């Protein structure tokens, strides 16, 4: 789309001022995201929702509306600033909060969050403690939210055994003839498949409680204050659904405590940094107000291996199926991503004793 197209699209929303610039934001593997600045000096975030991933985008929007309305009330109650501390959807002129544009896309607009940015990588360890606090606090704020109001936007999103079966199906189909070249990765997954049911078994037996969880707790899904590094706002609420605390914890650590990017090619650079693991763990437990069960606490370290294996299987399955789900920038991008996640699985298992001691000390 060119600039006049964007102006037309943005004209369908109640914006303050006229768009003066539209810049694509490259991070994020699913939706398309653009930063919009207007003549009034207001910033907005424009997104095209990926409907290959979110089959029912209206359900996604309903979830986000419910959750942000609820958070807004809670934030006001405790004297916070809801325009900074939670997302604000901008109404469409025709009603609702999303439009179907003539490019076929399903588009929505959020208010920008002032003086804050999303980091792809930790620059100072304290940032990760703040991120942990924000994700813990997010769960605490939503503790009494009525889960009956939430649609399951992607069924079985963190059901690791289901992800394992999907991986096996992709392997079986081998649509692109790529399976033969990834024999080592396949063997690794088989050898570690015992990890798959660790969290889901706990949920089924009632040992691990269901909560309202974010489900995509990458570091860059938090806006941090530019000056103070304070974690201002948890963003990307597309996958907020009932889930386990361990999904959010494990996912955040496998991304943010890794020494390298999710697509690093040099696997010797890919490992969990215990000092970062510690920062997040302390922040997360503090943000939760210490409200976690013994079973949840005991499974924290292993949850990192489970979530890394799960994502490794998802990346590899997508590689085998011809890269239909995650955005890729080059041919083997999903394979490189899968390899980093599998490397993290072995690293967490190797460091398990050391990491468990950190969780103990945090409690
Ligand atoms: C996707 O859109 P983004 O980049 O925040 C994915 C997550 C993965 C992540 C890996 C809906 O998140 O589950 O963990 O990529 N989101 C969806 O980078 O599948
Ligand atoms: Mg995201």
Short mmCIF file of C-alpha atoms and ligand atoms in Angstrom, two decimals:
data_model
loop_
_atom_site.label_atom_id
_atom_site.label_comp_id
_atom_site.label_asym_id
_atom_site.label_seq_id
_atom_site.Cartn_x
_atom_site.Cartn_y
_atom_site.Cartn_z
CA UNK A 1 0.00 0.00 0.00
CA UNK A 2 1.22 3.53 -0.73
CA UNK A 3 0.78 6.63 1.41
CA UNK A 4 -2.55 7.77 -0.14
CA UNK A 5 -3.96 4.26 0.51
CA UNK A 6 -2.93 4.54 4.15
CA UNK A 7 -4.52 8.01 4.39
CA UNK A 8 -7.76 6.57 3.04
CA UNK A 9 -7.64 3.61 5.41
CA UNK A 10 -6.81 5.79 8.42
CA UNK A 11 -9.66 8.10 7.43
CA UNK A 12 -11.99 5.30 8.47
CA UNK A 13 -10.94 5.75 12.12
CA UNK A 14 -11.53 8.56 14.63
CA UNK A 15 -8.01 9.99 14.57
CA UNK A 16 -6.84 13.27 16.01
CA UNK A 17 -5.14 15.08 13.08
CA UNK A 18 -4.18 14.02 9.56
CA UNK A 19 -1.60 11.26 8.99
CA UNK A 20 1.81 12.75 8.13
CA UNK A 21 3.91 9.57 8.18
CA UNK A 22 3.38 5.81 8.17
CA UNK A 23 6.37 3.57 8.96
CA UNK A 24 6.37 -0.22 9.06
CA UNK A 25 7.55 -1.82 12.30
CA UNK A 26 9.43 -4.99 11.36
CA UNK A 27 9.31 -6.94 14.60
CA UNK A 28 6.46 -9.40 15.09
CA UNK A 29 6.08 -12.66 13.21
CA UNK A 30 2.36 -12.59 12.55
CA UNK A 31 0.53 -9.28 12.07
CA UNK A 32 1.63 -6.30 9.98
CA UNK A 33 2.29 -3.24 12.15
CA UNK A 34 2.77 0.42 11.23
CA UNK A 35 3.58 3.50 13.30
CA UNK A 36 1.47 6.49 12.28
CA UNK A 37 2.19 10.10 13.21
CA UNK A 38 -0.41 12.80 12.63
CA UNK A 39 -0.47 16.57 12.17
CA UNK A 40 -1.66 17.00 15.77
CA UNK A 41 1.50 15.29 17.06
CA UNK A 42 -0.45 12.18 18.05
CA UNK A 43 0.99 8.73 17.44
CA UNK A 44 -1.04 5.66 16.52
CA UNK A 45 -0.29 2.00 15.87
CA UNK A 46 -2.03 0.59 12.80
CA UNK A 47 -2.24 -3.18 12.41
CA UNK A 48 -3.46 -5.62 9.83
CA UNK A 49 -4.53 -8.78 11.65
CA UNK A 50 -3.21 -11.98 10.06
CA UNK A 51 -6.34 -13.96 9.30
CA UNK A 52 -4.44 -17.08 8.35
CA UNK A 53 -3.48 -17.22 12.04
CA UNK A 54 -6.53 -15.57 13.62
CA UNK A 55 -9.43 -17.20 11.79
CA UNK A 56 -12.02 -15.18 13.69
CA UNK A 57 -10.63 -11.64 14.03
CA UNK A 58 -13.90 -10.30 15.48
CA UNK A 59 -13.47 -12.72 18.38
CA UNK A 60 -9.91 -11.43 18.86
CA UNK A 61 -11.22 -7.86 19.02
CA UNK A 62 -13.96 -8.78 21.49
CA UNK A 63 -11.38 -10.35 23.80
CA UNK A 64 -9.16 -7.28 23.59
CA UNK A 65 -12.08 -4.95 24.32
CA UNK A 66 -13.15 -6.95 27.36
CA UNK A 67 -9.65 -7.27 28.73
CA UNK A 68 -8.62 -3.65 28.17
CA UNK A 69 -11.88 -2.33 29.67
CA UNK A 70 -11.33 -4.49 32.71
CA UNK A 71 -7.68 -3.45 33.02
CA UNK A 72 -8.61 0.22 32.59
CA UNK A 73 -10.93 0.01 35.62
CA UNK A 74 -8.32 -1.78 37.72
CA UNK A 75 -5.60 0.68 36.76
CA UNK A 76 -7.79 3.68 37.64
CA UNK A 77 -8.70 2.03 40.98
CA UNK A 78 -5.05 1.90 41.93
CA UNK A 79 -4.33 5.43 40.79
CA UNK A 80 -2.53 4.56 37.54
CA UNK A 81 -2.77 6.16 34.10
CA UNK A 82 -4.89 3.88 31.88
CA UNK A 83 -3.87 5.73 28.70
CA UNK A 84 -0.29 4.55 29.28
CA UNK A 85 -0.71 1.34 31.22
CA UNK A 86 -3.05 -0.53 28.92
CA UNK A 87 -3.89 -0.50 25.22
CA UNK A 88 -6.58 1.85 23.90
CA UNK A 89 -8.45 0.84 20.74
CA UNK A 90 -9.48 3.69 18.44
CA UNK A 91 -13.11 3.56 17.24
CA UNK A 92 -13.88 3.14 13.57
CA UNK A 93 -16.20 5.82 12.15
CA UNK A 94 -18.64 3.16 10.96
CA UNK A 95 -18.85 1.69 14.47
CA UNK A 96 -16.80 -0.99 16.16
CA UNK A 97 -13.01 -0.98 16.37
CA UNK A 98 -11.88 -2.56 13.11
CA UNK A 99 -12.49 -2.10 9.41
CA UNK A 100 -12.38 -4.29 6.33
CA UNK A 101 -10.41 -2.22 3.80
CA UNK A 102 -10.50 -2.61 0.02
CA UNK A 103 -7.14 -4.48 0.08
CA UNK A 104 -9.15 -7.25 1.78
CA UNK A 105 -7.37 -6.70 5.09
CA UNK A 106 -8.84 -6.53 8.57
CA UNK A 107 -7.35 -3.41 10.16
CA UNK A 108 -7.38 -1.83 13.63
CA UNK A 109 -5.74 1.16 15.31
CA UNK A 110 -4.35 1.61 18.83
CA UNK A 111 -3.34 4.84 20.52
CA UNK A 112 0.45 5.08 20.74
CA UNK A 113 2.04 4.93 24.18
CA UNK A 114 3.98 8.06 25.03
CA UNK A 115 7.72 7.98 25.86
CA UNK A 116 7.96 4.23 25.67
CA UNK A 117 9.52 1.65 23.35
CA UNK A 118 9.56 -2.12 22.91
CA UNK A 119 12.99 -3.76 23.14
CA UNK A 120 13.91 -6.83 21.11
CA UNK A 121 16.86 -7.52 23.36
CA UNK A 122 17.82 -6.76 26.96
CA UNK A 123 20.29 -3.88 27.21
CA UNK A 124 20.39 -3.64 31.00
CA UNK A 125 19.49 -6.59 33.29
CA UNK A 126 17.08 -4.42 35.31
CA UNK A 127 14.86 -4.17 32.23
CA UNK A 128 14.17 -7.87 32.47
CA UNK A 129 13.21 -7.65 36.11
CA UNK A 130 10.75 -4.92 35.16
CA UNK A 131 9.41 -7.10 32.33
CA UNK A 132 8.91 -9.97 34.78
CA UNK A 133 7.09 -7.67 37.17
CA UNK A 134 4.79 -6.43 34.38
CA UNK A 135 3.82 -9.91 33.21
CA UNK A 136 3.27 -11.08 36.81
CA UNK A 137 1.22 -7.97 37.53
CA UNK A 138 -0.79 -8.54 34.33
CA UNK A 139 -1.86 -11.96 35.63
CA UNK A 140 -2.58 -10.57 39.08
CA UNK A 141 -4.76 -7.77 37.68
CA UNK A 142 -6.73 -10.30 35.66
CA UNK A 143 -7.02 -12.84 38.48
CA UNK A 144 -10.76 -12.22 38.96
CA UNK A 145 -11.60 -11.64 35.32
CA UNK A 146 -14.49 -13.83 34.15
CA UNK A 147 -12.86 -16.27 31.71
CA UNK A 148 -16.30 -17.15 30.36
CA UNK A 149 -16.09 -13.86 28.44
CA UNK A 150 -13.04 -14.95 26.48
CA UNK A 151 -13.07 -16.67 23.11
CA UNK A 152 -10.33 -19.22 22.53
CA UNK A 153 -8.81 -17.29 19.62
CA UNK A 154 -6.37 -20.07 18.74
CA UNK A 155 -7.51 -23.39 20.20
CA UNK A 156 -4.81 -25.44 21.95
CA UNK A 157 -2.34 -22.59 21.56
CA UNK A 158 -0.02 -23.85 24.31
CA UNK A 159 -1.17 -27.45 24.29
CA UNK A 160 2.30 -28.90 23.76
CA UNK A 161 1.16 -32.52 23.08
CA UNK A 162 -1.18 -31.16 20.37
CA UNK A 163 1.75 -29.17 18.95
CA UNK A 164 3.81 -32.37 18.94
CA UNK A 165 1.12 -34.18 16.93
CA UNK A 166 0.90 -31.26 14.50
CA UNK A 167 4.65 -31.46 14.06
CA UNK A 168 4.43 -35.21 13.39
CA UNK A 169 1.68 -34.61 10.82
CA UNK A 170 3.83 -31.99 9.04
CA UNK A 171 6.73 -34.43 9.07
CA UNK A 172 4.57 -37.21 7.69
CA UNK A 173 3.27 -34.96 4.88
CA UNK A 174 6.73 -33.52 4.16
CA UNK A 175 5.17 -31.15 1.64
CA UNK A 176 8.45 -29.58 0.52
CA UNK A 177 10.73 -32.61 0.70
CA UNK A 178 12.66 -30.97 3.53
CA UNK A 179 12.40 -33.73 6.14
CA UNK A 180 15.53 -35.62 5.07
CA UNK A 181 17.69 -32.57 5.72
CA UNK A 182 16.51 -32.14 9.32
CA UNK A 183 17.01 -35.66 10.66
CA UNK A 184 19.04 -34.42 13.64
CA UNK A 185 16.37 -31.96 14.74
CA UNK A 186 13.67 -34.62 14.38
CA UNK A 187 15.68 -37.07 16.49
CA UNK A 188 16.16 -34.38 19.15
CA UNK A 189 12.43 -33.73 19.33
CA UNK A 190 11.65 -37.45 19.65
CA UNK A 191 14.23 -37.83 22.40
CA UNK A 192 12.71 -34.93 24.32
CA UNK A 193 9.03 -35.60 23.65
CA UNK A 194 8.63 -36.58 27.31
CA UNK A 195 8.61 -32.85 28.03
CA UNK A 196 5.41 -32.24 26.03
CA UNK A 197 2.80 -33.30 28.61
CA UNK A 198 4.54 -31.84 31.67
CA UNK A 199 2.30 -28.75 31.93
CA UNK A 200 -0.89 -30.14 30.36
CA UNK A 201 -0.84 -33.17 32.70
CA UNK A 202 -0.58 -30.78 35.65
CA UNK A 203 -3.57 -28.83 34.37
CA UNK A 204 -5.64 -31.96 33.77
CA UNK A 205 -4.96 -33.36 37.21
CA UNK A 206 -5.89 -30.02 38.77
CA UNK A 207 -2.42 -29.46 40.23
CA UNK A 208 -1.78 -26.47 38.01
CA UNK A 209 -4.60 -23.89 38.11
CA UNK A 210 -6.02 -22.13 35.06
CA UNK A 211 -5.66 -18.36 35.02
CA UNK A 212 -6.07 -15.63 32.43
CA UNK A 213 -2.73 -15.55 30.68
CA UNK A 214 -1.12 -13.45 27.97
CA UNK A 215 0.36 -16.40 26.06
CA UNK A 216 2.91 -14.43 24.03
CA UNK A 217 5.24 -12.92 26.59
CA UNK A 218 8.18 -11.96 24.42
CA UNK A 219 10.20 -9.04 25.75
CA UNK A 220 9.08 -6.90 22.82
CA UNK A 221 5.47 -7.29 23.90
CA UNK A 222 6.15 -4.80 26.68
CA UNK A 223 6.48 -1.06 26.26
CA UNK A 224 9.21 0.35 28.50
CA UNK A 225 9.66 3.93 29.57
CA UNK A 226 12.46 5.48 27.50
CA UNK A 227 14.04 7.18 30.50
CA UNK A 228 13.39 4.91 33.47
CA UNK A 229 13.10 1.42 31.85
CA UNK A 230 9.89 0.98 33.81
CA UNK A 231 7.62 -1.57 32.11
CA UNK A 232 4.71 0.67 31.30
CA UNK A 233 2.32 -1.47 29.29
CA UNK A 234 1.83 -5.08 28.23
CA UNK A 235 0.87 -5.12 24.54
CA UNK A 236 -0.10 -7.70 21.88
CA UNK A 237 -3.25 -8.97 23.57
CA UNK A 238 -4.30 -11.14 20.60
CA UNK A 239 -3.71 -14.40 22.44
CA UNK A 240 -5.03 -13.51 25.89
CA UNK A 241 -6.87 -16.69 26.87
CA UNK A 242 -7.30 -19.02 29.81
CA UNK A 243 -3.99 -20.77 30.43
CA UNK A 244 -1.27 -21.59 32.94
CA UNK A 245 1.08 -19.14 34.58
CA UNK A 246 3.82 -21.42 33.28
CA UNK A 247 3.03 -20.58 29.65
CA UNK A 248 3.80 -16.92 30.28
CA UNK A 249 6.80 -17.57 32.49
CA UNK A 250 8.41 -20.21 30.26
CA UNK A 251 7.81 -18.27 27.07
CA UNK A 252 9.22 -15.03 28.48
CA UNK A 253 12.39 -16.69 29.72
CA UNK A 254 13.08 -18.70 26.57
CA UNK A 255 13.00 -15.45 24.62
CA UNK A 256 14.38 -12.80 26.94
CA UNK A 257 16.95 -14.75 28.97
CA UNK A 258 18.52 -16.25 25.86
CA UNK A 259 21.90 -14.79 25.05
CA UNK A 260 21.02 -14.58 21.35
CA UNK A 261 18.18 -13.72 19.01
CA UNK A 262 15.50 -16.25 18.11
CA UNK A 263 17.08 -16.71 14.67
CA UNK A 264 20.79 -16.72 15.63
CA UNK A 265 22.75 -19.04 13.32
CA UNK A 266 25.72 -19.52 15.63
CA UNK A 267 24.30 -21.95 18.19
CA UNK A 268 27.29 -21.53 20.50
CA UNK A 269 25.81 -18.08 21.20
CA UNK A 270 22.44 -19.52 22.15
CA UNK A 271 22.06 -20.28 25.85
CA UNK A 272 20.15 -19.14 28.93
CA UNK A 273 21.91 -16.46 30.95
CA UNK A 274 21.29 -17.33 34.60
CA UNK A 275 21.60 -13.71 35.72
CA UNK A 276 18.76 -12.77 33.35
CA UNK A 277 16.74 -15.80 34.41
CA UNK A 278 17.12 -14.52 37.95
CA UNK A 279 16.05 -10.96 37.14
CA UNK A 280 12.85 -12.06 35.41
CA UNK A 281 11.99 -14.68 38.04
CA UNK A 282 12.31 -12.18 40.90
CA UNK A 283 10.26 -9.59 39.04
CA UNK A 284 7.57 -12.06 37.98
CA UNK A 285 7.01 -13.46 41.48
CA UNK A 286 6.94 -9.95 42.91
CA UNK A 287 4.45 -8.82 40.24
CA UNK A 288 2.24 -11.78 41.11
CA UNK A 289 2.31 -10.68 44.72
CA UNK A 290 3.81 -14.07 45.53
CA UNK A 291 0.49 -15.68 44.63
CA UNK A 292 1.56 -18.93 43.07
CA UNK A 293 1.10 -22.52 44.13
CA UNK A 294 3.82 -24.99 45.08
CA UNK A 295 3.19 -26.98 41.92
CA UNK A 296 3.49 -23.91 39.75
CA UNK A 297 6.70 -22.89 41.47
CA UNK A 298 8.18 -26.38 41.13
CA UNK A 299 7.52 -26.47 37.40
CA UNK A 300 8.92 -23.02 36.56
CA UNK A 301 12.35 -24.13 35.40
CA UNK A 302 11.09 -27.07 33.38
CA UNK A 303 8.41 -24.86 31.80
CA UNK A 304 11.17 -22.98 29.98
CA UNK A 305 12.28 -26.24 28.32
CA UNK A 306 8.66 -27.15 27.51
CA UNK A 307 7.91 -23.77 25.90
CA UNK A 308 11.19 -23.77 23.95
CA UNK A 309 10.50 -27.30 22.67
CA UNK A 310 6.94 -26.32 21.76
CA UNK A 311 8.08 -23.33 19.72
CA UNK A 312 10.93 -25.34 18.20
CA UNK A 313 8.37 -27.88 16.99
CA UNK A 314 6.14 -25.09 15.66
CA UNK A 315 9.00 -23.49 13.72
CA UNK A 316 10.14 -26.85 12.35
CA UNK A 317 6.60 -27.88 11.41
CA UNK A 318 6.20 -24.58 9.55
CA UNK A 319 9.54 -25.15 7.80
CA UNK A 320 8.38 -28.61 6.71
CA UNK A 321 5.03 -27.24 5.50
CA UNK A 322 6.56 -24.46 3.39
CA UNK A 323 6.59 -21.46 5.76
CA UNK A 324 2.90 -20.65 5.74
CA UNK A 325 2.47 -19.45 9.32
CA UNK A 326 5.42 -17.34 10.49
CA UNK A 327 6.77 -14.47 8.37
CA UNK A 328 10.16 -15.48 6.96
CA UNK A 329 12.90 -13.27 5.55
CA UNK A 330 14.89 -16.03 3.81
CA UNK A 331 14.61 -19.73 2.88
CA UNK A 332 15.82 -21.44 6.04
CA UNK A 333 14.59 -18.82 8.49
CA UNK A 334 12.17 -21.14 10.27
CA UNK A 335 14.84 -23.84 10.45
CA UNK A 336 17.31 -21.43 12.08
CA UNK A 337 14.60 -20.44 14.55
CA UNK A 338 13.77 -24.06 15.33
CA UNK A 339 17.44 -24.81 16.00
CA UNK A 340 17.81 -22.01 18.55
CA UNK A 341 14.78 -23.26 20.46
CA UNK A 342 16.05 -26.84 20.53
CA UNK A 343 19.43 -25.60 21.71
CA UNK A 344 17.67 -23.80 24.56
CA UNK A 345 15.92 -27.03 25.55
CA UNK A 346 19.24 -28.82 26.09
CA UNK A 347 20.74 -25.79 27.79
CA UNK A 348 17.89 -25.52 30.31
CA UNK A 349 18.08 -29.24 31.07
CA UNK A 350 21.84 -28.94 31.62
CA UNK A 351 21.48 -25.92 33.91
CA UNK A 352 18.39 -27.25 35.65
CA UNK A 353 19.91 -27.50 39.14
CA UNK A 354 21.35 -23.99 39.01
CA UNK A 355 18.11 -22.49 37.67
CA UNK A 356 15.94 -24.32 40.20
CA UNK A 357 18.08 -22.89 42.99
CA UNK A 358 17.37 -19.40 41.63
CA UNK A 359 13.60 -20.05 41.67
CA UNK A 360 13.92 -21.34 45.26
CA UNK A 361 15.77 -18.22 46.35
CA UNK A 362 13.20 -15.98 44.62
CA UNK A 363 10.37 -17.63 46.57
C1 LIG B 1 4.57 -15.05 17.23
O1 LIG B 1 3.50 -12.15 16.61
P1 LIG B 1 4.58 -12.40 17.58
O2 LIG B 1 5.91 -12.24 16.96
O3 LIG B 1 4.41 -11.60 18.85
C2 LIG B 1 3.67 -16.17 17.75
C3 LIG B 1 4.15 -16.64 19.11
C4 LIG B 1 5.60 -17.08 19.03
C5 LIG B 1 6.44 -15.95 18.46
C6 LIG B 1 7.87 -16.38 18.28
C7 LIG B 1 -0.07 -15.83 17.41
O4 LIG B 1 4.45 -13.94 18.06
O5 LIG B 1 3.38 -17.73 19.56
O6 LIG B 1 6.08 -17.44 20.29
O7 LIG B 1 5.91 -15.50 17.20
N1 LIG B 1 2.30 -15.71 17.83
C8 LIG B 1 1.28 -16.43 17.33
O8 LIG B 1 8.66 -15.30 17.94
O9 LIG B 1 1.43 -17.55 16.83
MG1 LIG B 2 4.00 -9.68 19.39
#
